[in-house]
Backbone as numpy.savetxt, mean C-alpha at the origin, in Angstrom:
# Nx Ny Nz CAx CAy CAz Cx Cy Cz
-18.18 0.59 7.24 -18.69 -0.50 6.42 -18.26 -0.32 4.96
-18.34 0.94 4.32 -17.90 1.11 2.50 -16.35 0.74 2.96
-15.87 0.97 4.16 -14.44 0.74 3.76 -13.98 -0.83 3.73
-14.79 -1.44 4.18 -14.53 -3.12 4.45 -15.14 -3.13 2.69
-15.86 -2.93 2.79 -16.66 -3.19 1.21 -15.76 -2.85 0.12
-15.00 -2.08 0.05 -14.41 -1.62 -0.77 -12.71 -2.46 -1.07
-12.40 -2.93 0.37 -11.18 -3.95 0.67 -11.50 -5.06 0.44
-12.84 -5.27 0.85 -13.61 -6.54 0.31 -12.57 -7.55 -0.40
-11.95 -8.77 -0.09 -11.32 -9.73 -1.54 -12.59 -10.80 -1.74
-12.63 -11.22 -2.49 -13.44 -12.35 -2.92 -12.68 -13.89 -2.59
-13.44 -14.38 -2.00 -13.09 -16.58 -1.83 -13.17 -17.32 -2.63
-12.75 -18.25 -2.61 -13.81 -19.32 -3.12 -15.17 -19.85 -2.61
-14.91 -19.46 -1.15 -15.92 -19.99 -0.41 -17.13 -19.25 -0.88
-17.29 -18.06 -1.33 -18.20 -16.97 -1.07 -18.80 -16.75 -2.81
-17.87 -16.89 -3.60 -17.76 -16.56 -4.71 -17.93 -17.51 -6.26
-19.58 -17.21 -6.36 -19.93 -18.28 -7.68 -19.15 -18.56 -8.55
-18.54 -17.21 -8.98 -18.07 -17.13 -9.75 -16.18 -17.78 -9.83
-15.46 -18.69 -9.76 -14.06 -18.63 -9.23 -13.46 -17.81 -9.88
-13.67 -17.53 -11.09 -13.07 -16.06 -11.22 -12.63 -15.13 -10.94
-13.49 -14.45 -9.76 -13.32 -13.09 -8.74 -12.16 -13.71 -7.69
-12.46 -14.70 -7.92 -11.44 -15.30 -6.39 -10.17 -14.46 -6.26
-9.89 -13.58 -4.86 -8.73 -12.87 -5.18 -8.94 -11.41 -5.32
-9.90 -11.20 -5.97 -9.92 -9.60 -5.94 -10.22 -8.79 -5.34
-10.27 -7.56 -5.38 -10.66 -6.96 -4.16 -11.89 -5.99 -4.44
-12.95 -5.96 -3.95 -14.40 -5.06 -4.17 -14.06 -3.99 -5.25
-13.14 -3.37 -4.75 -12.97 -1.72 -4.91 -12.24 -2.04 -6.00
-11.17 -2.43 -6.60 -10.35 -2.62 -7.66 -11.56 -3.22 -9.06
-12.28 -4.33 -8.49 -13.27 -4.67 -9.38 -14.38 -3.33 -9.88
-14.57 -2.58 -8.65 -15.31 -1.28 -9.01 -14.66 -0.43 -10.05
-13.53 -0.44 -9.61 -12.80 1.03 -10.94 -12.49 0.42 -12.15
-13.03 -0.97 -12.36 -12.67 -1.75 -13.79 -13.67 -1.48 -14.27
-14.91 -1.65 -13.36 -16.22 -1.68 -13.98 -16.51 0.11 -14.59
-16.03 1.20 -13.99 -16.42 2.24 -13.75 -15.40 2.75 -15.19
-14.21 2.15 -15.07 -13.17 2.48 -16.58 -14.14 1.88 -17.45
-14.83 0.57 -17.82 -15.72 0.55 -18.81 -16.54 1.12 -19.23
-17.32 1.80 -18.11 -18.80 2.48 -18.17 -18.46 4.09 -18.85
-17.23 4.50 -18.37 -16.54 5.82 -18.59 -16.07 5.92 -20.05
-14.90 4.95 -20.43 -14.33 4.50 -21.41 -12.95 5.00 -21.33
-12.36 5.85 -19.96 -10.82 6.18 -19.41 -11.09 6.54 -17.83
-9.77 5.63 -17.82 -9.45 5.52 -16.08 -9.34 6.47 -15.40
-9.15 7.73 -16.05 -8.58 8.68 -15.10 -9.38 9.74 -14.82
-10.88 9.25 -15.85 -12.33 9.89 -15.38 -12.88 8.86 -14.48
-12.86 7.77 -14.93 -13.47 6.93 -13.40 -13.11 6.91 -12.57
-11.58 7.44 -11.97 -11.43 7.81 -10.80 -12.02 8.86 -10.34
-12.54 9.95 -11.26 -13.41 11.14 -11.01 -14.66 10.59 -10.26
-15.29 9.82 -11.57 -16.79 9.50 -10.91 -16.87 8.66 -10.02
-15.99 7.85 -9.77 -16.24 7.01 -8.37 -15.68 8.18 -7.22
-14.83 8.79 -7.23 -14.55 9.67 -6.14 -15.86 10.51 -6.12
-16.67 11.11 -6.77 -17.88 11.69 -6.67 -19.08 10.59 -6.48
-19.43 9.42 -6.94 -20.29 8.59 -6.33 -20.25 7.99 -4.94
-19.29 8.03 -4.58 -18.73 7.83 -3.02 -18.18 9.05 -2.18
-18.55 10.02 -3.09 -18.77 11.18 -2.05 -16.99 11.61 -1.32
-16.35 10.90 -1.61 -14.54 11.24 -1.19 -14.55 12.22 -0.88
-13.84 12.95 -0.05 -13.47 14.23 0.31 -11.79 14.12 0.34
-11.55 15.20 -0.54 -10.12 15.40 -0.99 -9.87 15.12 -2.35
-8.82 14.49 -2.96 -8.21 14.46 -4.46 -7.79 13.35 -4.88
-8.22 12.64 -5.35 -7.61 10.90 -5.84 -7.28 11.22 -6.67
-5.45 10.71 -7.26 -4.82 10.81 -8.31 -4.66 9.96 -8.38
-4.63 9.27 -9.59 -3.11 7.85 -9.90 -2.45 7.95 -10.49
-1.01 7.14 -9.93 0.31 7.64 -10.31 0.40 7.37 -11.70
-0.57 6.68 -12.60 -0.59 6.90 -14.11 -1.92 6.15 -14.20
-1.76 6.57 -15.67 -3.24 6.12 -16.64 -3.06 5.18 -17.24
-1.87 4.73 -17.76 -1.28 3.72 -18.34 -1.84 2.52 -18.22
-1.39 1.38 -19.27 -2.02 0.05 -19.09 -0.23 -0.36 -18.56
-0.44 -0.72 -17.45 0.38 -1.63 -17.18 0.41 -2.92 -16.23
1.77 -3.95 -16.47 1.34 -5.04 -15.13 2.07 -5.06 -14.37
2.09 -5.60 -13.23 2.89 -5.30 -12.10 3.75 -7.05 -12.52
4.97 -7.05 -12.37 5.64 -8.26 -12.62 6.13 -8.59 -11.05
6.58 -10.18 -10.83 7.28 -10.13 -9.21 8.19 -11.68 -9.72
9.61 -10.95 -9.10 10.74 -12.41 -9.16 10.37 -12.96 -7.91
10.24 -14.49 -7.57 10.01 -15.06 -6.29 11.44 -15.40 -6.07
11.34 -15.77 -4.73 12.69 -16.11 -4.33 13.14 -17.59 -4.98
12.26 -18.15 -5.73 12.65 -19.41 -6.80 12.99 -19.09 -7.99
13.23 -17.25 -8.70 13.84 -17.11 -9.66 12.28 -16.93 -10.60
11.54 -18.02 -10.49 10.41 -17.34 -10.84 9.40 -16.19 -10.99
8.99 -15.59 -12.60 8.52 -14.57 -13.02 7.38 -14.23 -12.83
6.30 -14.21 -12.07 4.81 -13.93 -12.09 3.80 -12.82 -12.23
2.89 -12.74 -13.01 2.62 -11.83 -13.63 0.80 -11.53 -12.97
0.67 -9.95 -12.60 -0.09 -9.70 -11.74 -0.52 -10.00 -10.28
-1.57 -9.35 -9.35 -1.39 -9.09 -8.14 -2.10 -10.68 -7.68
-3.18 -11.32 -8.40 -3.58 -12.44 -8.06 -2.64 -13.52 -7.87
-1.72 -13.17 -9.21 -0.81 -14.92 -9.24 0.07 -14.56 -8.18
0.25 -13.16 -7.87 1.67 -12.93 -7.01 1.34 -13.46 -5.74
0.29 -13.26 -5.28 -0.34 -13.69 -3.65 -0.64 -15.12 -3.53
-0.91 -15.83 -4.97 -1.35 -17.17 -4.88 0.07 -17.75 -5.11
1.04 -17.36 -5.08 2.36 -18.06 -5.52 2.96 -18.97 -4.36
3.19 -20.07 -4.21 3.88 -20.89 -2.59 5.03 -20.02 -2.40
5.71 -18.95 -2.98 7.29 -18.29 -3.41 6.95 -17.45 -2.57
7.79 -16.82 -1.71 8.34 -15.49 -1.54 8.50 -14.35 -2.56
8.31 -13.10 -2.49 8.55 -12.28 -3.30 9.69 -11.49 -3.04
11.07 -11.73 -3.82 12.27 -11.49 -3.85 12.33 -9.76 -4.64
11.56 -9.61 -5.45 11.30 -8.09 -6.12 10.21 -7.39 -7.10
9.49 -6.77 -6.70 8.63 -6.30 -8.08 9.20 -5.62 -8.83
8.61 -5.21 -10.14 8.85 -4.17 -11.00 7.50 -3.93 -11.66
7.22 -3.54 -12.91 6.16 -2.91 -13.68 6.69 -3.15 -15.16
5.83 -3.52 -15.92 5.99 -4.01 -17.73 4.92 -3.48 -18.03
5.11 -2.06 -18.94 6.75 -1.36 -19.19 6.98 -0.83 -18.01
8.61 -0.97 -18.31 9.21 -0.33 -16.99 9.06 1.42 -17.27
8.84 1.76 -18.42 8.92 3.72 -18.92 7.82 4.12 -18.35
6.59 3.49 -18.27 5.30 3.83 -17.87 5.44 5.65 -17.43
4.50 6.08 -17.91 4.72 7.40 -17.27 4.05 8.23 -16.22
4.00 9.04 -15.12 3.15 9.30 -14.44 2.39 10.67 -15.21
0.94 10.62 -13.99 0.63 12.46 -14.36 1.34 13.38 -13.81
0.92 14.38 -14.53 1.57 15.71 -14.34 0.92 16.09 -12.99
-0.39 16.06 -12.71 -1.32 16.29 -11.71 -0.66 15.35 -10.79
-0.17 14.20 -10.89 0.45 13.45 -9.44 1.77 14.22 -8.86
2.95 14.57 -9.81 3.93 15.19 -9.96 3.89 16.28 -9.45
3.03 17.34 -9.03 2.57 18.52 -8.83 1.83 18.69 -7.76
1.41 17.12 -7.62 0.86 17.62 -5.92 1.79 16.72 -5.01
2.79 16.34 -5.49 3.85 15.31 -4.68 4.59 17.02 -4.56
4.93 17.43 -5.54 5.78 18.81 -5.26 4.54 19.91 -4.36
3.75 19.87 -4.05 3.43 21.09 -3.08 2.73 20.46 -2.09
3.04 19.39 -1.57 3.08 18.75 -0.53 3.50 19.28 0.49
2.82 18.99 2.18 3.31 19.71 3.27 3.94 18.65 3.98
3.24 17.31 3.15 3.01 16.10 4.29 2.92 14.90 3.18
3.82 14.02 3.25 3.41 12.76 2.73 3.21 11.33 3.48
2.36 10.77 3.45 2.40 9.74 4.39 1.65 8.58 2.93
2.78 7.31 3.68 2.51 6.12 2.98 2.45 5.26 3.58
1.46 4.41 3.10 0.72 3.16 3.99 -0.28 3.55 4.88
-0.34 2.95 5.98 -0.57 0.93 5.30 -1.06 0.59 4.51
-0.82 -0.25 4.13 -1.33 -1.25 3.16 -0.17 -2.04 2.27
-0.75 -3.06 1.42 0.31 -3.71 0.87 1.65 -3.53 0.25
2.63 -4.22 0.69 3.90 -3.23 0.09 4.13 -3.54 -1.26
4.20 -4.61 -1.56 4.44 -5.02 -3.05 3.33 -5.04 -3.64
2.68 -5.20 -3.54 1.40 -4.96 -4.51 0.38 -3.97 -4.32
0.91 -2.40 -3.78 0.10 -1.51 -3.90 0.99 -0.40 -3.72
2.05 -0.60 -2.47 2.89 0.72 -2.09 3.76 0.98 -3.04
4.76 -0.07 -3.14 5.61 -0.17 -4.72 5.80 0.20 -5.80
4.48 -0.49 -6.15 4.14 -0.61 -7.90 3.93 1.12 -8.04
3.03 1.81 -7.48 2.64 3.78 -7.71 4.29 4.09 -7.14
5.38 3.68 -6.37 6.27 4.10 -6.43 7.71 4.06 -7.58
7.08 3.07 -8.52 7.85 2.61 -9.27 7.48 3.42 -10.85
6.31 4.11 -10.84 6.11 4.94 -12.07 6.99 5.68 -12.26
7.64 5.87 -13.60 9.10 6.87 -13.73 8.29 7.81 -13.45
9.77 8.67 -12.41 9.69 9.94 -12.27 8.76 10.25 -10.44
8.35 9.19 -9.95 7.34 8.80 -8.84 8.65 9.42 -7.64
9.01 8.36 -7.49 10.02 8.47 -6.69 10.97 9.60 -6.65
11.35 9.59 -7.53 12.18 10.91 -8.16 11.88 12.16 -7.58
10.14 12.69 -7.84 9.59 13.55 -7.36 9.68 13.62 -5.52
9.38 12.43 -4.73 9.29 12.27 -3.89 10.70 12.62 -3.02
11.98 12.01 -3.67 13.40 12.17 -3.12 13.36 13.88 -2.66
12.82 14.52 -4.36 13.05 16.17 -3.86 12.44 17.07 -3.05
10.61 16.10 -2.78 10.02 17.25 -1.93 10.53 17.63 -0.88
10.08 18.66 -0.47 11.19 18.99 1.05 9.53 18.86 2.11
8.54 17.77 1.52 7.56 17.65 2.63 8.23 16.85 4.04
7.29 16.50 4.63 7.53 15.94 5.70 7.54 14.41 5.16
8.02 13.53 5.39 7.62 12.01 4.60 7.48 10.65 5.90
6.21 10.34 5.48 5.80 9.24 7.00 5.32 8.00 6.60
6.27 6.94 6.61 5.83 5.71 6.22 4.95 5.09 7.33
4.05 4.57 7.06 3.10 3.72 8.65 3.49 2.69 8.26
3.81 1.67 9.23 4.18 0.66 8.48 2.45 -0.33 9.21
2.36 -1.41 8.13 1.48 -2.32 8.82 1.46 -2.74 10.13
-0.30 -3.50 10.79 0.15 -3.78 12.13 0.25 -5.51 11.77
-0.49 -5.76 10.65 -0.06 -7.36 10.68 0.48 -7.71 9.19
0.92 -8.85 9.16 1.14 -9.54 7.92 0.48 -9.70 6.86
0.50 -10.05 5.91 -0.31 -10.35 4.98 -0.10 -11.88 4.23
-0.98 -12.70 4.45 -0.74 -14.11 3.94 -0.37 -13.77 2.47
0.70 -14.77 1.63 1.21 -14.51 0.41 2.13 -13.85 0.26
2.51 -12.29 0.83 2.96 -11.61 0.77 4.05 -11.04 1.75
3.85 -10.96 2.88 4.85 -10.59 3.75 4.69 -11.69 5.34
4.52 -12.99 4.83 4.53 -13.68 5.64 5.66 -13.52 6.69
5.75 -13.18 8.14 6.95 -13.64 9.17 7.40 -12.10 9.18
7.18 -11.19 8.22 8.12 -9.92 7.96 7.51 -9.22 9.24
9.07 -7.99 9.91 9.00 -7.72 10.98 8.47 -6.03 10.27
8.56 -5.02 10.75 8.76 -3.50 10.35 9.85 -3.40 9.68
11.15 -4.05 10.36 12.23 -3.95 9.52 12.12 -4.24 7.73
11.78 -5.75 7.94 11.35 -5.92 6.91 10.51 -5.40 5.85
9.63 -4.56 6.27 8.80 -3.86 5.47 9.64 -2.95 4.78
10.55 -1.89 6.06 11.26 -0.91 5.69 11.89 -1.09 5.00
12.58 -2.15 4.78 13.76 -2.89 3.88 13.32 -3.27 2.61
11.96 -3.62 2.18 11.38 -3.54 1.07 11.43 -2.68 0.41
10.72 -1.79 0.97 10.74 -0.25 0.45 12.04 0.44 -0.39
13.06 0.31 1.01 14.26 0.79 0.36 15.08 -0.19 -0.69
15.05 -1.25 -0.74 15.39 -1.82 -1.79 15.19 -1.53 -3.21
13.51 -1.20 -3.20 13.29 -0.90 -4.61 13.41 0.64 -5.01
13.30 1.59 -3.73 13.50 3.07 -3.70 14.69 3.32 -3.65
15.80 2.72 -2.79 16.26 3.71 -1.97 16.54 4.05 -0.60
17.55 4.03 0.30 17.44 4.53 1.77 17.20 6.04 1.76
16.92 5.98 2.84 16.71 8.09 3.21 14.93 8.36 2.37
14.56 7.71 2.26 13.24 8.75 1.88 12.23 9.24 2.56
12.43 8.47 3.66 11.30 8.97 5.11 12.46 9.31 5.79
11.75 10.77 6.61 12.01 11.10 7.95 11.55 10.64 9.28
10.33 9.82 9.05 9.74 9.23 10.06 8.77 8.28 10.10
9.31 7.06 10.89 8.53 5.82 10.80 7.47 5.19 11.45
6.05 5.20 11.67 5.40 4.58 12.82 4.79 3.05 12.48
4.91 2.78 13.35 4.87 1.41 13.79 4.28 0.78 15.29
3.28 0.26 15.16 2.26 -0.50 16.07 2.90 -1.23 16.98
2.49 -0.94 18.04 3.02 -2.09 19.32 2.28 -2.74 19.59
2.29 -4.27 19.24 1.05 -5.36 19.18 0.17 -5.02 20.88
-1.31 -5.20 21.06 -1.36 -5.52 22.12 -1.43 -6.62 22.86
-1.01 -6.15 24.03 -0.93 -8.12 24.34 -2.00 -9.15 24.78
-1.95 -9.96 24.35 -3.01 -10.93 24.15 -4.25 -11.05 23.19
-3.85 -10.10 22.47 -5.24 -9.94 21.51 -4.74 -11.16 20.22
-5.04 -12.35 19.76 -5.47 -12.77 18.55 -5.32 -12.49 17.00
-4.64 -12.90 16.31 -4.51 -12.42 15.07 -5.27 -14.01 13.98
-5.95 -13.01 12.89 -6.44 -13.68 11.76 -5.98 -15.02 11.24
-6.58 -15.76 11.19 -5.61 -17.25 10.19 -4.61 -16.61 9.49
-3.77 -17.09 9.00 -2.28 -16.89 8.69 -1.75 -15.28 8.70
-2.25 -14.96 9.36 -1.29 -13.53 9.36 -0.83 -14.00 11.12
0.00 -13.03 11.27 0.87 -12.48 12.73 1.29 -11.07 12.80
1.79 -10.64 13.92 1.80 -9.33 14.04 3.12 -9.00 13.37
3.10 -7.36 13.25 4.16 -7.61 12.68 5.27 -6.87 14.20
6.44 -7.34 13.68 7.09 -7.29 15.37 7.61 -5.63 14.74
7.77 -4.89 16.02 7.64 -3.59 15.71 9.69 -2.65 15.74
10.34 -3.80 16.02 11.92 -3.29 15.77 12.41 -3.17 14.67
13.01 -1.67 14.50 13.83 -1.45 13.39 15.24 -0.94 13.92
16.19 -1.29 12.59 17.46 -0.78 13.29 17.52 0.50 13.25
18.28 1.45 13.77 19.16 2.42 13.39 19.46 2.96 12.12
18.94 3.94 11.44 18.90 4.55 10.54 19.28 6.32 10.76
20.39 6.48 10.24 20.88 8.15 10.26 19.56 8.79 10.00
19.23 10.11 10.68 17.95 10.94 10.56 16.45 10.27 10.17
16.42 9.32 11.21 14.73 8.75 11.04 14.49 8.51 12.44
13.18 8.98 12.09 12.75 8.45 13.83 11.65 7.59 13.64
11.79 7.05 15.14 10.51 5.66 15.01 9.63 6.18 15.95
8.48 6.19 15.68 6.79 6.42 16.54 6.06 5.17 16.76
6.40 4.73 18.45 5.44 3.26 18.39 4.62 3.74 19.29
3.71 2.96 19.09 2.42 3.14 19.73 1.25 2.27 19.61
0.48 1.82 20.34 -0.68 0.61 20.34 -1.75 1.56 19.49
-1.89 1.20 18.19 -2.39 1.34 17.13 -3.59 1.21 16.58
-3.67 -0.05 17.20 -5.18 -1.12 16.64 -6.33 -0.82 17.00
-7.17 -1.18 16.36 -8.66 -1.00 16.64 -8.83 -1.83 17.71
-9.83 -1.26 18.27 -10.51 -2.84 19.70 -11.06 -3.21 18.71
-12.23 -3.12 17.72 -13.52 -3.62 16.84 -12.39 -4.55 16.13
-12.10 -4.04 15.16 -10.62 -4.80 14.31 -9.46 -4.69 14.56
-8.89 -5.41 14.83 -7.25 -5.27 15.77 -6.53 -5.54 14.79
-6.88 -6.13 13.58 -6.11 -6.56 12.38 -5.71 -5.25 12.18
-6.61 -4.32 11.86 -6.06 -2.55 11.25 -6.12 -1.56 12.45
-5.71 -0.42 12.02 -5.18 0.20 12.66 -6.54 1.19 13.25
-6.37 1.90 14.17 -7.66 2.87 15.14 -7.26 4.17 14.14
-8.51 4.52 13.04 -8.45 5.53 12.48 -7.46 6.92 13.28
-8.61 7.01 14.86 -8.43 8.10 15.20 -6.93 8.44 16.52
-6.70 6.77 16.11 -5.46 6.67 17.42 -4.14 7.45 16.08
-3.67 6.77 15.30 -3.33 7.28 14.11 -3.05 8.56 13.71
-4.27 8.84 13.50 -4.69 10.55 13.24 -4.28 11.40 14.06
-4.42 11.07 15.27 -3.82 11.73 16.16 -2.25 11.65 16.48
-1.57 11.03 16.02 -0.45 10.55 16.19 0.12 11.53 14.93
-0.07 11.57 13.32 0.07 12.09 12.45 0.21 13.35 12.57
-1.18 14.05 13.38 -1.32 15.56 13.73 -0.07 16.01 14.24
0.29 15.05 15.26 1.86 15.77 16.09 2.82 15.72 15.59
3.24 15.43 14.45 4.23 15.04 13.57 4.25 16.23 12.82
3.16 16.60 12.16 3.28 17.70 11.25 3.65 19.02 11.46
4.02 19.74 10.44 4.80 20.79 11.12 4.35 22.04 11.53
């Protein structure tokens, strides 16, 4: 339940305010929690301790920055709301400023890493943007961890409408880079199960890529089939590692 709460976006339908429309629980929390604090990179402290987290939340910077996106109309849009509310395709993100800098503490645990795994979750407006902090990626090219992209099991209205795995993958490397994962998993829809108003599954073929392997496997929750079975996952991850 904190984790739906926390993904939480706000409607119109739901939401007095049209303001919130768009956001997401948890993002609205660490705004509120950077105010109450007066720096972000202690409110990631105290919300990781008010919610009890187990493990280490870093972010890839402290910085004020915005996430920018070219649509496939050439058009410039600025932040994660206008980007999802846009009728456009998203042709590329970046970040203004592009220098933005990361922590040292992100940098340092990307280097003594055993295991990196990225995703699910949104590619352009969450996987990206922390990959696009100078020096992010950079760090990542050299670890000699293990590196495991999950890719989503469905679409995301706004954002990766129709996109297959390929497509995801192809995101990624566009703004990264080819070669940065050694290994890819990816959901094998089940059959006959139903997907959300405008999303679809995402279809689970990728091409041929020198030294990557693909891990498919029926993924989904029975409860929520939209996301993925924590412990189907987890278990899948375990055998991977080294």
């Amino acid at each position: 339940l904190m984790t739906e709460l926390l993904q939480y976006r706000f409607s119109g339908a739901v939401a007095s305010d049209t303001s919130l429309e768009g956001h997401s629980f948890g993002n609205l929390l660490l705004a509120a929690m950077t105010n109450v604090t007066g720096d972000f990179e202690q409110a990631i402290k105290e919300t990781s301790r008010v919610l009890a987290i187990r493990g280490l939340v870093l972010p890839s910077t402290v910085q004020n920055v915005s996430l920018m996106a070219e649509m496939d109309n050439g058009e410039v849009v600025e932040g994660e709301t206008s980007i999802l509310s846009s009728p456009h395709g998203i042709r590329s993100v970046y970040l203004n400023p592009a220098d933005v800098r990361p922590m040292d503490e992100t940098l340092e645990a990307i280097r003594k890493a055993d295991a990196i795994l990225i995703g699910p979750w949104s590619i352009y407006t969450s996987i990206v943007p922390n990959l696009l902090v100078h020096g992010v990626a950079e760090a990542l090219a050299a670890s000699k961890a293990l590196k495991v992209y999950i890719c989503n099991v469905m679409t995301q209205p706004g954002e990766t409408d129709g996109y297959t795995a390929e497509d995801h993958l192809h995101a990624l490397e566009k703004h990264l880079g080819p070669g940065l994962f050694a290994k890819v998993v990816v959901n094998l829809p089940p059959p006959g199960s139903s997907t959300p108003p405008g999303a679809s599954w995402v279809a689970p073929e990728l091409r041929p890529r020198p030294h990557l392997d693909v891990i498919q496997g029926e993924l989904t929750s029975v409860i929520t089939p939209w996301q993925h079975d924590s412990e189907k996952l987890a278990e899948i991850i375990m055998q991977l590692l080294p």
